[in-house]
């Protein structure tokens, strides 16, 4: 990752329920005959942030800048993107220029249903990929200017404005223009494509890097590169700029007429779009081109003008550049019109959402042996090997993105240090589902990726592995850290990504639990005593409501050391056993209820070893499994959100409530489910009634 300065604030969230609809807003403005003014991104004084003369600074609409404004002039190209004088967003502009090379990507981000002639209303819109979804961003066309000239990005054609308006829309989702002053190449490319960004440090170059780049280019991947400010040898002597980002616009081999050799070449573009170009070997005016046939030069698009674009040999590229970013496109964004429909160049992308929850699935690093298995687990199945040189092997790229659910408030303090492990499931004799402590004690990870230096939004890893099954374990550096994430797997051939979890359902209660519950029941108040008290409290119908039940349970539990049950728990206990919907229980129903409570109490005591009155959220899954319930990780997350406290602890009362709700929900489902099938049908009315009653 190339960090060219400080990132600004994160994505702003719109108030719930308020959505800016481009087409509706445009129609309103046309009816009112007033150009759109965006209330969510108002004008402000940029001279406070940049060295711009105050007397020359103005926000102007394009028709106030030129007499004949156009959204596009002869379509869009990489030469329409020139960096402005004041804003250091070369990382963004390199990605924008690269995006123009793929028509399908470009039309996704820059919709073509807008212009300055027909239906002009001072409003435009663009689409960006944000945490798994495409978001439509609306802006007005007021642009910052200095003495009538655009302050930031501008096209090489003075009356073309798509690139300036796109930059404004991207500034809007980040909160301000100054938030774009320094950033990450991979972030911008991902936001424009929804693709997976692979990052390479060029201080340690893989032996097959050029092959990876060439294969990626042939599969329409977007590429950018950057030079750090500390790079040695000094690239500025060769016409390159430190702390700067460049687009990679082509990858190819050139045959040398004087020998049988071929030379790997890379074409790059400086977002400044001027004479600041590479002046070394294979540059525009170098002697190496003299021996190349004119037809070949034309076929690769060699243009010898000061437009910021140049060729350079791969050897010099890795010598003078610091970082390389490759953004692999999702299959739906491949541009068949431009690049053809070669089936061998297709790829497969799988996506799943997940979360770490305090006390439930925030198991931390693998040094936390007891809680590490609590982390979310995912299985990736690879069947067919690649068609390239990796004989009988599969290349797969795994990317884990931290979702920004809190607008990145106080970003430096709130960012998680996270990563993922990959385990080979093909070499172990025992593979429990999900993987447990015993598995991790006896199996080393195949690979791992972890990054905390810059605390990025995404970490990524390329693996070359045999076909088979592999388990991915996302983790945070510490226990009980919370966060939502997006897991994406990109492969040359079809892959199957799924949660590695047990099936939801009822299982046999542990015999030990049954025995201890019966033993505990005999050692406490006898059944005869309990029956006598029940009959005393119940009315003439020999049934009790939730208030009577509370009285009986307080009597029964007074010698156990547990606090009294709450009103809510007693109401739910009645509901759990009340099949005739009378709101009351008879003694036989109470007996069954009492045995269930005893079993839950025994399990709670097993995990509350220090008798502190709570169990840890990490222990909820095995505790519920002991009393007959298999549940998935997502349900555990939901339960801990609801029943655990801020430390991830679950008190006895809440554990009982959790068990009641689980049992009642499963019973309601099983009552309606088809025989031997995990499928049931409810009308909305039935579901509301049954859910409310549970």
Coordinates of N, CA and C in Angstrom, one line a residue, residues 362-375 417 421 436-437 440-441 475-481 616 618:
X362 N -15.5 -12.5 18.7 CA -14.3 -11.7 18.7 C -13.2 -12.5 19.5
X363 N -12.8 -13.6 18.9 CA -11.9 -14.5 19.5 C -10.4 -14.1 19.6
X364 N -10.0 -13.1 18.8 CA -8.7 -12.6 18.8 C -7.7 -13.5 18.0
X365 N -6.4 -13.2 18.2 CA -5.3 -13.9 17.6 C -5.2 -15.3 18.0
X366 N -4.4 -16.2 17.3 CA -4.4 -17.6 17.6 C -3.6 -17.9 18.9
X367 N -3.0 -16.9 19.5 CA -2.3 -17.1 20.8 C -3.4 -17.2 21.9
X368 N -4.6 -16.7 21.7 CA -5.7 -16.9 22.6 C -6.3 -18.2 22.3
X369 N -5.7 -19.3 22.9 CA -6.1 -20.7 22.5 C -7.5 -21.0 22.8
X370 N -8.1 -20.5 23.9 CA -9.4 -20.9 24.3 C -10.5 -20.2 23.4
X371 N -10.2 -19.0 23.0 CA -11.2 -18.2 22.3 C -11.0 -18.1 20.8
X372 N -9.8 -18.4 20.3 CA -9.5 -18.3 18.9 C -10.6 -19.1 18.0
X373 N -11.0 -20.3 18.4 CA -11.9 -21.1 17.6 C -13.3 -20.4 17.5
X374 N -13.6 -19.4 18.4 CA -14.8 -18.7 18.3 C -14.9 -17.7 17.2
X375 N -13.8 -17.4 16.6 CA -13.8 -16.5 15.4 C -14.7 -17.1 14.3
X417 N -6.8 -3.7 14.2 CA -5.7 -4.4 13.6 C -6.2 -5.8 13.4
X421 N -6.2 -16.2 8.9 CA -5.4 -17.4 8.7 C -6.1 -18.3 7.7
X436 N -12.2 -26.7 16.1 CA -12.1 -26.5 17.6 C -10.7 -26.4 18.1
X437 N -10.5 -26.2 19.4 CA -9.2 -26.0 20.0 C -8.3 -27.1 19.7
X440 N -6.7 -26.8 16.2 CA -5.7 -25.7 16.1 C -4.4 -26.1 16.8
X441 N -4.6 -26.9 17.9 CA -3.4 -27.3 18.6 C -2.5 -28.3 17.8
X475 N -9.7 -12.7 11.9 CA -9.4 -12.4 13.4 C -9.0 -10.9 13.6
X476 N -9.2 -10.5 14.8 CA -8.6 -9.2 15.3 C -7.5 -9.5 16.2
X477 N -6.6 -8.5 16.4 CA -5.4 -8.8 17.2 C -5.7 -9.1 18.7
X478 N -6.8 -8.6 19.2 CA -7.2 -8.8 20.6 C -8.5 -9.4 20.7
X479 N -8.8 -10.0 21.9 CA -10.1 -10.6 22.2 C -11.1 -9.4 22.3
X480 N -12.4 -9.8 22.1 CA -13.5 -8.9 22.4 C -13.5 -7.6 21.6
X481 N -12.8 -7.6 20.5 CA -12.9 -6.4 19.6 C -14.1 -6.7 18.6
X616 N -19.0 -16.4 30.2 CA -18.5 -15.6 29.1 C -19.3 -15.9 27.8
X618 N -18.2 -16.4 24.9 CA -17.5 -17.4 24.1 C -18.0 -18.8 24.5

